[in-house]
C-alpha atoms as an extended CHARMM CRD file, in Angstrom:
* protein
*
        85  EXT
         1         1  MET       CA            177.2060000000      146.6960000000      180.6480000000  PROA      1               0.0000000000
         2         2  SER       CA            176.1480000000      147.4070000000      177.1490000000  PROA      2               0.0000000000
         3         3  THR       CA            175.5470000000      150.9590000000      175.9130000000  PROA      3               0.0000000000
         4         4  ASN       CA            171.8460000000      150.2150000000      175.4250000000  PROA      4               0.0000000000
         5         5  ARG       CA            171.4160000000      148.6800000000      178.8730000000  PROA      5               0.0000000000
         6         6  ARG       CA            173.3500000000      151.6310000000      180.3880000000  PROA      6               0.0000000000
         7         7  ALA       CA            171.0160000000      154.1090000000      178.7090000000  PROA      7               0.0000000000
         8         8  GLU       CA            167.9740000000      152.1130000000      179.9530000000  PROA      8               0.0000000000
         9         9  ARG       CA            169.3640000000      152.1910000000      183.4720000000  PROA      9               0.0000000000
        10        10  ILE       CA            170.0090000000      155.9660000000      183.2830000000  PROA      10              0.0000000000
        11        11  PHE       CA            166.4190000000      156.4350000000      182.0680000000  PROA      11              0.0000000000
        12        12  GLU       CA            165.0860000000      154.3530000000      184.9650000000  PROA      12              0.0000000000
        13        13  LEU       CA            167.1690000000      156.2880000000      187.5380000000  PROA      13              0.0000000000
        14        14  SER       CA            166.0220000000      159.6260000000      186.0770000000  PROA      14              0.0000000000
        15        15  GLN       CA            162.4260000000      158.5910000000      186.5490000000  PROA      15              0.0000000000
        16        16  ILE       CA            163.1080000000      157.6190000000      190.1460000000  PROA      16              0.0000000000
        17        17  LEU       CA            164.8770000000      160.8930000000      190.8150000000  PROA      17              0.0000000000
        18        18  GLU       CA            162.1360000000      162.9840000000      189.2270000000  PROA      18              0.0000000000
        19        19  SER       CA            159.5350000000      161.2700000000      191.4010000000  PROA      19              0.0000000000
        20        20  LEU       CA            161.6040000000      162.0450000000      194.5360000000  PROA      20              0.0000000000
        21        21  MET       CA            162.2540000000      165.7570000000      193.7530000000  PROA      21              0.0000000000
        22        22  PRO       CA            159.6560000000      168.1030000000      195.1610000000  PROA      22              0.0000000000
        23        23  GLU       CA            158.1620000000      170.5580000000      192.7370000000  PROA      23              0.0000000000
        24        24  ARG       CA            157.3920000000      174.0930000000      193.6920000000  PROA      24              0.0000000000
        25        25  TYR       CA            154.1850000000      174.1750000000      191.7190000000  PROA      25              0.0000000000
        26        26  MET       CA            152.4150000000      171.1420000000      190.5270000000  PROA      26              0.0000000000
        27        27  LEU       CA            149.5360000000      170.7400000000      188.1130000000  PROA      27              0.0000000000
        28        28  SER       CA            147.3140000000      167.8670000000      187.1260000000  PROA      28              0.0000000000
        29        29  ILE       CA            146.3500000000      167.8500000000      183.4660000000  PROA      29              0.0000000000
        30        30  THR       CA            144.1260000000      165.6690000000      181.2920000000  PROA      30              0.0000000000
        31        31  LEU       CA            145.3270000000      164.8840000000      177.7630000000  PROA      31              0.0000000000
        32        32  SER       CA            143.5190000000      163.2890000000      174.8500000000  PROA      32              0.0000000000
        33        33  GLU       CA            144.6080000000      159.7100000000      174.2090000000  PROA      33              0.0000000000
        34        34  LYS       CA            146.3530000000      160.7510000000      170.9490000000  PROA      34              0.0000000000
        35        35  ALA       CA            148.3210000000      163.5700000000      172.6760000000  PROA      35              0.0000000000
        36        36  TYR       CA            149.3480000000      161.2880000000      175.5590000000  PROA      36              0.0000000000
        37        37  GLU       CA            150.5390000000      158.5490000000      173.2440000000  PROA      37              0.0000000000
        38        38  GLU       CA            152.5010000000      161.0860000000      171.1360000000  PROA      38              0.0000000000
        39        39  PHE       CA            154.1050000000      162.6430000000      174.2140000000  PROA      39              0.0000000000
        40        40  ARG       CA            154.8780000000      159.1820000000      175.5580000000  PROA      40              0.0000000000
        41        41  LEU       CA            156.4020000000      158.1260000000      172.2460000000  PROA      41              0.0000000000
        42        42  VAL       CA            158.6690000000      161.2180000000      172.1180000000  PROA      42              0.0000000000
        43        43  ALA       CA            159.6420000000      160.9320000000      175.8070000000  PROA      43              0.0000000000
        44        44  THR       CA            160.5890000000      157.2950000000      175.2880000000  PROA      44              0.0000000000
        45        45  TRP       CA            162.6400000000      158.1310000000      172.2090000000  PROA      45              0.0000000000
        46        46  LYS       CA            164.4060000000      160.9270000000      174.0940000000  PROA      46              0.0000000000
        47        47  ARG       CA            164.7670000000      158.6400000000      177.1530000000  PROA      47              0.0000000000
        48        48  ILE       CA            163.2320000000      161.1040000000      179.5490000000  PROA      48              0.0000000000
        49        49  PRO       CA            160.1640000000      160.9200000000      181.6960000000  PROA      49              0.0000000000
        50        50  ILE       CA            156.9350000000      162.1490000000      180.0490000000  PROA      50              0.0000000000
        51        51  GLY       CA            156.5350000000      164.7560000000      182.8160000000  PROA      51              0.0000000000
        52        52  THR       CA            159.9090000000      166.1880000000      182.0670000000  PROA      52              0.0000000000
        53        53  LEU       CA            159.0850000000      166.4030000000      178.3100000000  PROA      53              0.0000000000
        54        54  ILE       CA            155.7970000000      168.1890000000      179.0080000000  PROA      54              0.0000000000
        55        55  ARG       CA            157.4320000000      170.5410000000      181.5290000000  PROA      55              0.0000000000
        56        56  GLN       CA            160.1490000000      171.4180000000      178.9560000000  PROA      56              0.0000000000
        57        57  ILE       CA            157.4780000000      172.1870000000      176.3330000000  PROA      57              0.0000000000
        58        58  LEU       CA            155.4750000000      174.3350000000      178.7080000000  PROA      58              0.0000000000
        59        59  GLU       CA            158.5910000000      176.2420000000      179.8830000000  PROA      59              0.0000000000
        60        60  ARG       CA            159.6530000000      176.8220000000      176.2730000000  PROA      60              0.0000000000
        61        61  GLU       CA            156.2510000000      178.2050000000      175.4710000000  PROA      61              0.0000000000
        62        62  HSD       CA            156.2810000000      180.4110000000      178.6590000000  PROA      62              0.0000000000
        63        63  GLU       CA            159.5830000000      181.8990000000      177.4980000000  PROA      63              0.0000000000
        64        64  SER       CA            158.2820000000      182.7010000000      174.0520000000  PROA      64              0.0000000000
        65        65  GLN       CA            157.5920000000      186.2710000000      172.8580000000  PROA      65              0.0000000000
        66        66  ALA       CA            153.9900000000      185.3770000000      172.0760000000  PROA      66              0.0000000000
        67        67  PHE       CA            153.3310000000      184.3050000000      175.6300000000  PROA      67              0.0000000000
        68        68  GLY       CA            155.0510000000      187.3850000000      176.8880000000  PROA      68              0.0000000000
        69        69  GLU       CA            152.6450000000      189.4850000000      174.9190000000  PROA      69              0.0000000000
        70        70  LEU       CA            149.7210000000      187.6250000000      176.3900000000  PROA      70              0.0000000000
        71        71  VAL       CA            151.0130000000      188.2800000000      179.9010000000  PROA      71              0.0000000000
        72        72  LYS       CA            151.2390000000      192.0200000000      179.0600000000  PROA      72              0.0000000000
        73        73  ARG       CA            147.7170000000      192.0450000000      177.7720000000  PROA      73              0.0000000000
        74        74  ALA       CA            146.3710000000      190.1570000000      180.7970000000  PROA      74              0.0000000000
        75        75  SER       CA            148.3110000000      192.4190000000      183.1800000000  PROA      75              0.0000000000
        76        76  ALA       CA            146.9820000000      195.5780000000      181.5280000000  PROA      76              0.0000000000
        77        77  ASP       CA            143.4250000000      194.1520000000      181.5850000000  PROA      77              0.0000000000
        78        78  GLY       CA            143.8460000000      193.1750000000      185.2900000000  PROA      78              0.0000000000
        79        79  GLN       CA            144.8860000000      196.7160000000      186.1030000000  PROA      79              0.0000000000
        80        80  THR       CA            141.8980000000      198.1020000000      184.3360000000  PROA      80              0.0000000000
        81        81  ASN       CA            139.5530000000      195.8090000000      186.1470000000  PROA      81              0.0000000000
        82        82  ALA       CA            141.1810000000      196.4820000000      189.5310000000  PROA      82              0.0000000000
        83        83  SER       CA            140.7710000000      200.2800000000      189.0940000000  PROA      83              0.0000000000
        84        84  GLU       CA            137.0690000000      199.7400000000      188.3380000000  PROA      84              0.0000000000
        85        85  ASP       CA            136.4570000000      198.1360000000      191.7700000000  PROA      85              0.0000000000
């Protein structure tokens, strides 16, 4: 089996496995056509499913310091609003 065909087969199997693996929390999102095409292009280039690519990007953003600051602000605001009830 050629290296290229082996990589294609691995990609196909990873898509099947991802579809069989239950997710704890699932979302449905709508993307612009341009965003979808660009995500699809990169996912194909990386030979990973588009859902995996988008999940990786979201998780990387979630782990960022900037997002952590937003969580702190939202938590503080939530505590303020809860004490007003």
